[in-house]
């Protein structure tokens, strides 16, 4: 067998545990009724295994917790700020950096500096809050990801890649003066945690140069992306994760990062700029103070910045990444073996179940993946989140429900938090649901909020 072929054991041991409890079936029914059949409105104590998000839900290491104890809570000039600045310089190669309270804080500081009214921000696929911030700044977000991204069964290894031809056509058609900047999201969360290849990023850089457009990274899952590049992209296997990360960031003018993902912290974010972007950095610095806080804390405690500085190094360890990405892939493979249709290949942080196909007897108007999230919770106490028709909302002009091609249920795996036994429990929940799958009913709105309806909507069975 040699050195390979070992089972994927977690490269850590557990020093602190947090008890979780599964409510009884009747307690789960009552909890879900109180929540208006919307798992988002459950109390976390009512949830057994929580796969709502991988954002801020991970476990910190002993080294990060030790860092929390050396927090310097000075209002200005905290030593932890300087440690974080060093980490950003070492890891991304960026000399200019600002801490923010989370990813959307960085977006809120940066976007109004780059966006002019009604101008476009093309990207592979924008995350929801990112799109909202583009629109709040007066711009228009456009998704130009490769077509394979919309085909759940395509095994294309870099489904987060930008469609280069579409990008060029878009810029030519609108005129480069109508474009504010280009944004690449790594990994592409809304496209299923699918990676972007280094080759694609290089091509996007060439186009940005040709049309003199700024290019930014939305890099919440930068290390998971680098791991996929190392494993899947020709010619990249010999490079270290750190080298691949550096190459990506060298190709951009700056980045926004939600450190709640690959920063391995529960709260935090950052905004950073490459060499040559000093002027933009100065402008961002000025905006940071009223929006997030003074330039050396940006909405964070000193201890939070220290934990982030340490997390940004830890997340690049290959043994960690192999287990992290491997755990998500293993969950996906077991679901496939149980006959559950999912997006392929499995993404970095989540498995996306094709609710519309699995529950094909439920019309899309009755929100199949929402119905699935409800039944999954009732069956097992597992919480997941719909990424489909509810999330898509209504057409701004016609007021009709938008019917996206994909109606999915996201099983998002927090980092270093659950074991493979928890994942097996999730698979067993789907097996049990399969036995009564055809009897699962759709849902309708009992209360529908006007904006961001998925968070607070209430439902009734159709
Ligand atoms: N960009 C991406 C790609 C994200 O996935 C997120 C958050 C953000 C920006 C915003 O960062 O939450 O720190 O303000 N994604 C979370 C999720 C919420 O569940 O996918 P934030």
Short mmCIF file of C-alpha atoms and ligand atoms in Angstrom, two decimals:
data_model
loop_
_atom_site.label_atom_id
_atom_site.label_comp_id
_atom_site.label_asym_id
_atom_site.label_seq_id
_atom_site.Cartn_x
_atom_site.Cartn_y
_atom_site.Cartn_z
CA UNK A 1 0.00 0.00 0.00
CA UNK A 2 2.91 2.34 0.66
CA UNK A 3 2.55 5.89 1.91
CA UNK A 4 -0.65 6.64 0.00
CA UNK A 5 -4.07 4.99 0.35
CA UNK A 6 -4.47 5.70 4.04
CA UNK A 7 -7.93 6.67 5.21
CA UNK A 8 -8.28 10.41 5.62
CA UNK A 9 -7.86 10.95 9.38
CA UNK A 10 -8.36 14.45 10.79
CA UNK A 11 -4.92 16.13 11.21
CA UNK A 12 -5.88 17.38 14.68
CA UNK A 13 -7.18 16.00 17.94
CA UNK A 14 -10.07 17.46 19.87
CA UNK A 15 -9.28 19.35 23.05
CA UNK A 16 -12.59 21.10 23.74
CA UNK A 17 -16.04 19.79 22.92
CA UNK A 18 -19.40 21.50 22.70
CA UNK A 19 -22.31 19.16 23.47
CA UNK A 20 -25.08 19.02 20.88
CA UNK A 21 -28.45 17.39 21.42
CA UNK A 22 -31.04 16.07 19.02
CA UNK A 23 -34.59 17.00 19.94
CA UNK A 24 -37.28 14.32 19.73
CA UNK A 25 -39.44 14.14 16.62
CA UNK A 26 -42.35 15.91 18.32
CA UNK A 27 -40.06 18.64 19.67
CA UNK A 28 -38.66 19.12 16.17
CA UNK A 29 -42.17 19.43 14.78
CA UNK A 30 -43.05 22.08 17.36
CA UNK A 31 -39.80 23.97 16.77
CA UNK A 32 -40.33 24.03 13.02
CA UNK A 33 -43.94 25.17 13.41
CA UNK A 34 -42.76 28.04 15.60
CA UNK A 35 -40.19 28.87 12.90
CA UNK A 36 -42.91 29.04 10.23
CA UNK A 37 -41.37 26.03 8.44
CA UNK A 38 -38.27 28.12 7.77
CA UNK A 39 -35.14 26.43 9.17
CA UNK A 40 -33.41 29.85 9.11
CA UNK A 41 -35.72 30.87 11.99
CA UNK A 42 -34.87 27.90 14.22
CA UNK A 43 -32.89 28.47 17.39
CA UNK A 44 -29.49 26.86 17.08
CA UNK A 45 -30.26 24.76 20.18
CA UNK A 46 -33.05 23.15 18.17
CA UNK A 47 -30.56 21.98 15.52
CA UNK A 48 -28.48 18.80 15.85
CA UNK A 49 -26.03 19.14 12.94
CA UNK A 50 -25.94 22.63 11.46
CA UNK A 51 -25.00 22.81 7.78
CA UNK A 52 -26.47 26.27 7.18
CA UNK A 53 -23.11 27.83 6.39
CA UNK A 54 -19.34 27.46 6.62
CA UNK A 55 -19.08 31.17 7.51
CA UNK A 56 -17.77 31.89 10.99
CA UNK A 57 -18.87 28.44 12.15
CA UNK A 58 -15.48 26.69 12.19
CA UNK A 59 -13.31 25.68 15.14
CA UNK A 60 -10.17 27.65 15.97
CA UNK A 61 -6.92 25.90 16.88
CA UNK A 62 -5.17 25.98 20.26
CA UNK A 63 -2.66 28.34 18.63
CA UNK A 64 -5.43 30.73 17.61
CA UNK A 65 -7.00 30.59 21.08
CA UNK A 66 -3.60 31.30 22.57
CA UNK A 67 -3.48 34.32 20.25
CA UNK A 68 -6.80 35.52 21.70
CA UNK A 69 -5.05 35.86 25.06
CA UNK A 70 -2.43 38.21 23.69
CA UNK A 71 -4.97 40.63 22.24
CA UNK A 72 -3.78 44.23 22.48
CA UNK A 73 -6.99 46.20 22.85
CA UNK A 74 -5.47 49.64 22.28
CA UNK A 75 -7.75 51.85 20.23
CA UNK A 76 -4.92 52.77 17.89
CA UNK A 77 -1.75 50.95 16.86
CA UNK A 78 -2.59 47.52 18.32
CA UNK A 79 0.29 45.07 17.97
CA UNK A 80 -2.14 42.49 16.59
CA UNK A 81 -2.86 44.83 13.69
CA UNK A 82 0.85 44.77 12.80
CA UNK A 83 0.93 40.97 13.05
CA UNK A 84 -2.03 40.77 10.70
CA UNK A 85 -0.46 43.26 8.32
CA UNK A 86 2.65 41.06 8.21
CA UNK A 87 0.54 37.97 7.49
CA UNK A 88 -1.22 39.75 4.61
CA UNK A 89 2.11 40.85 3.16
CA UNK A 90 3.71 37.40 3.56
CA UNK A 91 0.78 35.39 2.23
CA UNK A 92 -0.76 37.58 -0.47
CA UNK A 93 2.18 39.85 -1.24
CA UNK A 94 0.03 42.94 -0.70
CA UNK A 95 1.63 45.98 0.98
CA UNK A 96 -1.62 47.86 1.72
CA UNK A 97 -4.18 46.42 4.06
CA UNK A 98 -7.23 47.34 6.17
CA UNK A 99 -9.06 45.12 8.66
CA UNK A 100 -12.88 44.97 8.42
CA UNK A 101 -15.52 43.35 10.59
CA UNK A 102 -16.33 40.81 7.85
CA UNK A 103 -16.37 40.42 4.07
CA UNK A 104 -19.31 42.70 3.36
CA UNK A 105 -17.64 45.44 5.42
CA UNK A 106 -14.72 45.35 2.96
CA UNK A 107 -17.18 45.45 0.02
CA UNK A 108 -18.95 48.45 1.53
CA UNK A 109 -15.68 50.36 1.88
CA UNK A 110 -14.29 49.50 -1.56
CA UNK A 111 -17.14 49.33 -4.06
CA UNK A 112 -18.32 52.97 -4.00
CA UNK A 113 -14.72 53.97 -4.79
CA UNK A 114 -14.70 51.89 -7.97
CA UNK A 115 -18.29 51.98 -9.17
CA UNK A 116 -19.95 54.76 -11.14
CA UNK A 117 -23.70 54.92 -11.58
CA UNK A 118 -25.22 52.27 -13.87
CA UNK A 119 -21.82 50.84 -14.78
CA UNK A 120 -21.16 47.13 -14.86
CA UNK A 121 -19.15 44.79 -12.65
CA UNK A 122 -18.60 41.57 -14.59
CA UNK A 123 -17.48 38.56 -12.59
CA UNK A 124 -17.57 34.79 -12.72
CA UNK A 125 -20.53 34.71 -10.30
CA UNK A 126 -21.14 37.23 -7.53
CA UNK A 127 -22.15 36.16 -4.03
CA UNK A 128 -25.53 37.65 -2.88
CA UNK A 129 -24.17 40.30 -0.50
CA UNK A 130 -21.52 41.20 -3.05
CA UNK A 131 -24.18 41.73 -5.71
CA UNK A 132 -26.20 43.75 -3.19
CA UNK A 133 -23.20 45.99 -2.48
CA UNK A 134 -22.54 46.46 -6.21
CA UNK A 135 -26.18 47.56 -6.60
CA UNK A 136 -26.13 49.76 -3.49
CA UNK A 137 -23.13 51.57 -5.01
CA UNK A 138 -25.21 52.17 -8.17
CA UNK A 139 -23.57 49.48 -10.30
CA UNK A 140 -24.82 46.38 -12.05
CA UNK A 141 -23.36 42.95 -11.37
CA UNK A 142 -23.07 40.53 -14.29
CA UNK A 143 -22.27 36.81 -14.05
CA UNK A 144 -20.11 35.47 -16.88
CA UNK A 145 -19.09 32.08 -15.50
CA UNK A 146 -18.49 29.21 -17.99
CA UNK A 147 -21.64 27.47 -19.18
CA UNK A 148 -20.56 24.18 -17.55
CA UNK A 149 -21.32 25.82 -14.19
CA UNK A 150 -25.03 25.52 -14.95
CA UNK A 151 -24.80 21.81 -15.80
CA UNK A 152 -24.88 19.88 -12.51
CA UNK A 153 -23.56 16.74 -14.19
CA UNK A 154 -20.60 18.26 -16.02
CA UNK A 155 -17.37 17.03 -14.40
CA UNK A 156 -15.41 20.01 -15.73
CA UNK A 157 -12.66 20.57 -13.11
CA UNK A 158 -12.84 24.40 -13.00
CA UNK A 159 -16.51 25.27 -13.11
CA UNK A 160 -15.74 28.59 -11.41
CA UNK A 161 -13.79 29.84 -14.45
CA UNK A 162 -14.83 32.99 -16.23
CA UNK A 163 -16.14 32.50 -19.79
CA UNK A 164 -13.34 34.48 -21.46
CA UNK A 165 -15.12 34.90 -24.77
CA UNK A 166 -18.26 36.14 -23.01
CA UNK A 167 -16.18 38.62 -21.00
CA UNK A 168 -14.51 40.06 -24.12
CA UNK A 169 -17.85 40.22 -25.97
CA UNK A 170 -19.48 41.93 -23.01
CA UNK A 171 -16.78 44.59 -22.74
CA UNK A 172 -16.79 45.17 -26.51
CA UNK A 173 -20.56 45.38 -26.65
CA UNK A 174 -21.02 47.77 -23.72
CA UNK A 175 -17.79 49.70 -24.25
CA UNK A 176 -14.97 49.61 -21.73
CA UNK A 177 -15.98 52.98 -20.23
CA UNK A 178 -19.22 51.30 -19.09
CA UNK A 179 -17.30 48.79 -16.95
CA UNK A 180 -16.25 49.69 -13.39
CA UNK A 181 -14.04 46.72 -12.60
CA UNK A 182 -13.82 42.94 -12.89
CA UNK A 183 -14.35 40.71 -9.83
CA UNK A 184 -13.25 37.08 -9.61
CA UNK A 185 -14.73 35.01 -6.75
CA UNK A 186 -12.48 32.16 -5.57
CA UNK A 187 -13.86 29.59 -5.01
CA UNK A 188 -17.11 30.45 -6.76
CA UNK A 189 -19.56 30.09 -3.86
CA UNK A 190 -22.80 30.75 -5.73
CA UNK A 191 -21.66 28.31 -8.42
CA UNK A 192 -21.25 25.54 -5.83
CA UNK A 193 -17.83 26.21 -4.32
CA UNK A 194 -16.24 25.44 -7.67
CA UNK A 195 -12.63 26.51 -8.25
CA UNK A 196 -11.08 28.99 -10.68
CA UNK A 197 -7.96 27.82 -12.51
CA UNK A 198 -4.74 29.82 -12.50
CA UNK A 199 -4.76 29.74 -16.30
CA UNK A 200 -8.19 31.37 -16.35
CA UNK A 201 -7.12 34.03 -13.87
CA UNK A 202 -4.13 34.82 -16.11
CA UNK A 203 -6.41 35.26 -19.11
CA UNK A 204 -8.73 37.54 -17.15
CA UNK A 205 -5.67 39.61 -16.16
CA UNK A 206 -4.69 39.96 -19.83
CA UNK A 207 -8.16 41.22 -20.66
CA UNK A 208 -8.12 43.62 -17.70
CA UNK A 209 -4.79 44.97 -19.00
CA UNK A 210 -6.01 45.25 -22.56
CA UNK A 211 -9.02 47.37 -21.54
CA UNK A 212 -7.28 49.08 -18.59
CA UNK A 213 -9.82 47.78 -16.06
CA UNK A 214 -9.13 47.09 -12.37
CA UNK A 215 -9.30 43.41 -11.38
CA UNK A 216 -10.20 42.37 -7.84
CA UNK A 217 -10.52 39.04 -6.02
CA UNK A 218 -13.39 38.10 -3.72
CA UNK A 219 -11.18 35.58 -1.98
CA UNK A 220 -13.15 34.15 0.95
CA UNK A 221 -12.02 30.58 0.09
CA UNK A 222 -8.60 31.37 -1.40
CA UNK A 223 -6.84 28.37 0.11
CA UNK A 224 -9.45 25.78 -0.91
CA UNK A 225 -9.17 27.23 -4.42
CA UNK A 226 -5.38 26.86 -4.38
CA UNK A 227 -5.72 23.25 -3.24
CA UNK A 228 -7.95 22.43 -6.23
CA UNK A 229 -5.46 24.13 -8.56
CA UNK A 230 -2.63 22.03 -7.16
CA UNK A 231 -4.63 18.81 -7.50
CA UNK A 232 -6.37 19.44 -10.82
CA UNK A 233 -4.50 21.92 -13.00
CA UNK A 234 -1.79 20.73 -15.31
CA UNK A 235 1.67 21.89 -14.29
CA UNK A 236 0.67 23.00 -10.78
CA UNK A 237 1.22 19.82 -8.74
CA UNK A 238 4.78 20.67 -7.73
CA UNK A 239 3.99 24.11 -6.38
CA UNK A 240 3.20 24.72 -2.73
CA UNK A 241 -0.23 26.02 -1.72
CA UNK A 242 1.48 29.24 -0.67
CA UNK A 243 3.05 29.70 -4.11
CA UNK A 244 -0.27 29.19 -5.88
CA UNK A 245 -1.99 31.68 -3.56
CA UNK A 246 0.76 34.24 -4.26
CA UNK A 247 0.38 33.79 -8.00
CA UNK A 248 -3.36 34.38 -7.85
CA UNK A 249 -3.05 37.53 -5.78
CA UNK A 250 -0.18 38.86 -7.95
CA UNK A 251 -2.63 38.84 -10.86
CA UNK A 252 -5.14 41.11 -9.08
CA UNK A 253 -5.06 44.76 -8.01
CA UNK A 254 -6.49 43.92 -4.62
CA UNK A 255 -8.98 41.79 -2.73
CA UNK A 256 -11.88 41.67 -0.34
CA UNK A 257 -11.85 38.69 2.01
CA UNK A 258 -14.38 37.30 4.43
CA UNK A 259 -12.01 35.74 6.98
CA UNK A 260 -14.96 33.79 8.40
CA UNK A 261 -14.14 31.13 5.82
CA UNK A 262 -10.45 30.53 5.03
CA UNK A 263 -9.32 32.94 7.76
CA UNK A 264 -10.47 30.19 10.15
CA UNK A 265 -12.06 32.73 12.49
CA UNK A 266 -15.58 33.33 13.74
CA UNK A 267 -15.55 37.01 12.76
CA UNK A 268 -13.33 39.21 10.60
CA UNK A 269 -12.51 40.36 7.12
CA UNK A 270 -9.98 42.34 5.20
CA UNK A 271 -9.42 44.65 2.29
CA UNK A 272 -5.97 44.70 0.71
CA UNK A 273 -4.27 46.23 -2.29
CA UNK A 274 -1.35 45.33 -4.50
CA UNK A 275 1.72 47.44 -5.18
CA UNK A 276 0.79 50.49 -7.23
CA UNK A 277 -2.64 50.91 -5.63
CA UNK A 278 -1.60 53.39 -2.97
CA UNK A 279 -4.07 56.06 -4.02
CA UNK A 280 -7.06 53.73 -3.86
CA UNK A 281 -5.80 52.45 -0.51
CA UNK A 282 -5.68 56.00 0.86
CA UNK A 283 -9.26 56.60 -0.23
CA UNK A 284 -10.39 53.31 1.32
CA UNK A 285 -8.58 54.22 4.52
CA UNK A 286 -10.59 57.41 4.77
CA UNK A 287 -13.87 55.58 4.27
CA UNK A 288 -12.90 52.86 6.75
CA UNK A 289 -12.94 55.18 9.76
CA UNK A 290 -16.63 56.21 9.67
CA UNK A 291 -17.84 52.85 8.31
CA UNK A 292 -15.85 50.19 10.18
CA UNK A 293 -13.63 51.94 12.69
CA UNK A 294 -10.13 53.34 13.03
CA UNK A 295 -7.59 52.03 10.51
CA UNK A 296 -5.82 49.70 12.95
CA UNK A 297 -8.92 47.83 14.08
CA UNK A 298 -11.67 48.15 11.43
CA UNK A 299 -14.48 46.81 13.63
CA UNK A 300 -12.46 44.04 15.25
CA UNK A 301 -11.01 43.51 18.72
CA UNK A 302 -7.24 43.11 18.87
CA UNK A 303 -7.71 39.45 19.80
CA UNK A 304 -9.82 38.86 16.67
CA UNK A 305 -7.04 40.25 14.48
CA UNK A 306 -4.49 37.98 16.18
CA UNK A 307 -6.66 34.89 15.64
CA UNK A 308 -7.06 35.88 11.99
CA UNK A 309 -3.33 36.42 11.46
CA UNK A 310 -2.69 32.90 12.79
CA UNK A 311 -5.62 31.35 10.90
CA UNK A 312 -4.43 32.72 7.56
CA UNK A 313 -1.20 30.73 7.96
CA UNK A 314 -2.84 27.54 9.26
CA UNK A 315 -5.35 27.32 6.44
CA UNK A 316 -2.57 26.75 3.90
CA UNK A 317 -1.38 23.49 5.50
CA UNK A 318 -1.81 20.74 2.98
CA UNK A 319 -2.81 18.06 5.48
CA UNK A 320 -5.57 20.35 6.70
CA UNK A 321 -6.78 21.07 3.16
CA UNK A 322 -6.70 17.42 2.12
CA UNK A 323 -8.95 16.47 5.02
CA UNK A 324 -11.18 19.55 4.64
CA UNK A 325 -11.85 19.17 0.92
CA UNK A 326 -11.78 15.37 1.31
CA UNK A 327 -14.49 15.41 3.98
CA UNK A 328 -16.86 17.38 1.76
CA UNK A 329 -16.10 15.12 -1.20
CA UNK A 330 -16.70 11.99 0.88
CA UNK A 331 -20.11 13.30 1.95
CA UNK A 332 -20.94 13.95 -1.72
CA UNK A 333 -19.84 10.49 -2.83
CA UNK A 334 -21.88 8.79 -0.12
CA UNK A 335 -24.95 10.76 -1.14
CA UNK A 336 -24.45 9.74 -4.77
CA UNK A 337 -24.17 6.11 -3.63
CA UNK A 338 -27.45 6.57 -1.75
CA UNK A 339 -29.09 7.67 -5.02
CA UNK A 340 -29.28 11.38 -4.19
CA UNK A 341 -28.56 13.65 -7.19
CA UNK A 342 -25.94 16.31 -6.39
CA UNK A 343 -23.81 18.82 -8.23
CA UNK A 344 -20.62 17.30 -9.66
CA UNK A 345 -17.75 17.53 -9.07
CA UNK A 346 -18.23 18.21 -5.36
CA UNK A 347 -17.19 21.77 -4.42
CA UNK A 348 -14.83 22.88 -1.68
CA UNK A 349 -17.12 23.86 1.16
CA UNK A 350 -20.49 22.30 0.47
CA UNK A 351 -22.47 19.57 -1.25
CA UNK A 352 -25.35 20.91 -3.36
CA UNK A 353 -28.29 18.51 -3.57
CA UNK A 354 -30.46 18.78 -6.70
CA UNK A 355 -33.79 19.12 -4.88
CA UNK A 356 -35.72 19.85 -8.07
CA UNK A 357 -34.66 16.55 -9.63
CA UNK A 358 -34.86 14.42 -6.48
CA UNK A 359 -38.35 15.72 -5.67
CA UNK A 360 -39.44 16.01 -9.31
CA UNK A 361 -43.10 15.48 -8.33
CA UNK A 362 -43.07 18.92 -6.65
CA UNK A 363 -43.55 21.77 -9.15
CA UNK A 364 -40.88 24.46 -8.94
CA UNK A 365 -43.59 26.98 -7.93
CA UNK A 366 -43.88 24.94 -4.73
CA UNK A 367 -40.18 25.25 -3.89
CA UNK A 368 -38.86 21.65 -3.88
CA UNK A 369 -35.52 22.38 -2.16
CA UNK A 370 -37.23 24.40 0.57
CA UNK A 371 -39.59 21.46 1.09
CA UNK A 372 -36.53 19.21 1.27
CA UNK A 373 -34.87 21.41 3.91
CA UNK A 374 -38.03 21.16 6.02
CA UNK A 375 -38.25 17.38 5.73
CA UNK A 376 -34.53 16.94 6.36
CA UNK A 377 -34.86 18.82 9.64
CA UNK A 378 -37.99 16.92 10.67
CA UNK A 379 -36.39 13.59 9.83
CA UNK A 380 -33.02 14.15 11.46
CA UNK A 381 -32.45 17.54 13.13
CA UNK A 382 -30.00 18.47 10.35
CA UNK A 383 -30.25 22.06 9.10
CA UNK A 384 -29.37 22.93 5.51
CA UNK A 385 -30.24 25.90 3.32
CA UNK A 386 -32.17 26.33 0.08
CA UNK A 387 -30.23 27.94 -2.76
CA UNK A 388 -32.93 28.09 -5.37
CA UNK A 389 -36.28 29.61 -6.15
CA UNK A 390 -36.90 31.19 -2.73
CA UNK A 391 -33.44 32.77 -2.77
CA UNK A 392 -33.89 34.00 -6.36
CA UNK A 393 -36.80 36.28 -5.34
CA UNK A 394 -39.18 38.08 -7.67
CA UNK A 395 -38.57 39.85 -10.95
CA UNK A 396 -38.22 43.59 -10.13
CA UNK A 397 -40.48 44.66 -13.03
CA UNK A 398 -43.09 41.93 -13.42
CA UNK A 399 -43.25 40.90 -9.76
CA UNK A 400 -43.33 37.25 -10.87
CA UNK A 401 -41.29 34.61 -9.05
CA UNK A 402 -37.97 34.11 -10.84
CA UNK A 403 -37.60 30.44 -11.82
CA UNK A 404 -33.86 29.69 -11.79
CA UNK A 405 -32.69 26.63 -13.72
CA UNK A 406 -31.19 25.22 -10.56
CA UNK A 407 -33.12 24.67 -7.33
CA UNK A 408 -30.66 23.26 -4.82
CA UNK A 409 -30.19 22.45 -1.15
CA UNK A 410 -26.76 23.45 0.20
CA UNK A 411 -25.19 21.18 2.81
CA UNK A 412 -22.40 23.49 3.97
CA UNK A 413 -19.65 21.93 6.05
CA UNK A 414 -18.05 24.08 8.80
CA UNK A 415 -14.25 23.77 9.10
CA UNK A 416 -12.77 21.39 11.73
CA UNK A 417 -16.15 21.15 13.46
CA UNK A 418 -17.92 17.90 12.58
CA UNK A 419 -16.43 14.44 12.12
CA UNK A 420 -17.12 11.96 9.33
CA UNK A 421 -19.59 10.25 11.71
CA UNK A 422 -21.68 13.41 11.64
CA UNK A 423 -21.51 13.33 7.85
CA UNK A 424 -22.63 9.67 7.87
CA UNK A 425 -25.57 10.71 10.00
CA UNK A 426 -26.52 13.22 7.31
CA UNK A 427 -26.30 10.53 4.63
CA UNK A 428 -28.52 8.25 6.72
CA UNK A 429 -31.08 11.08 6.99
CA UNK A 430 -31.26 11.19 3.18
CA UNK A 431 -31.62 7.40 2.99
CA UNK A 432 -34.59 7.57 5.34
CA UNK A 433 -36.10 10.45 3.40
CA UNK A 434 -35.73 8.45 0.21
CA UNK A 435 -38.14 5.85 1.57
CA UNK A 436 -40.92 8.44 1.70
CA UNK A 437 -39.63 10.81 -0.93
CA UNK A 438 -42.67 10.70 -3.20
CA UNK A 439 -44.96 11.70 -0.35
CA UNK A 440 -43.05 14.90 0.43
CA UNK A 441 -45.24 17.89 -0.31
CA UNK A 442 -44.32 21.32 -1.65
CA UNK A 443 -44.77 24.58 0.24
CA UNK A 444 -46.22 28.06 -0.34
CA UNK A 445 -45.56 31.39 1.35
CA UNK A 446 -47.59 32.16 4.49
CA UNK A 447 -45.67 35.43 4.84
CA UNK A 448 -43.33 36.84 2.22
CA UNK A 449 -40.99 39.75 3.05
CA UNK A 450 -40.35 42.26 0.25
CA UNK A 451 -36.55 41.95 0.16
CA UNK A 452 -34.16 39.09 1.02
CA UNK A 453 -37.21 36.97 1.59
CA UNK A 454 -35.40 33.70 2.37
CA UNK A 455 -34.21 34.91 5.78
CA UNK A 456 -37.54 35.67 7.42
CA UNK A 457 -40.27 34.14 5.22
CA UNK A 458 -42.85 31.82 6.75
CA UNK A 459 -44.32 28.87 4.89
CA UNK A 460 -47.31 26.54 4.84
CA UNK A 461 -47.62 23.16 3.15
CA UNK A 462 -49.08 23.46 -0.35
N1 LIG B 1 -18.04 36.69 -0.72
C1 LIG B 1 -18.29 35.38 -0.72
C2 LIG B 1 -17.80 34.54 -1.85
C3 LIG B 1 -19.01 34.80 0.34
O1 LIG B 1 -19.26 33.49 0.33
C4 LIG B 1 -19.46 35.62 1.39
C5 LIG B 1 -20.24 35.07 2.50
C6 LIG B 1 -19.15 37.00 1.35
C7 LIG B 1 -18.44 37.50 0.27
C8 LIG B 1 -19.57 37.95 2.44
O2 LIG B 1 -18.78 37.77 3.55
O3 LIG B 1 -20.44 37.07 5.29
O4 LIG B 1 -18.15 37.84 5.92
O5 LIG B 1 -19.82 39.46 5.07
N2 LIG B 1 -20.80 33.95 2.46
C9 LIG B 1 -21.54 33.29 3.53
C10 LIG B 1 -22.20 32.03 3.05
C11 LIG B 1 -22.46 34.16 4.31
O6 LIG B 1 -23.00 31.43 3.80
O7 LIG B 1 -21.92 31.57 1.93
P1 LIG B 1 -19.33 38.05 5.05
#
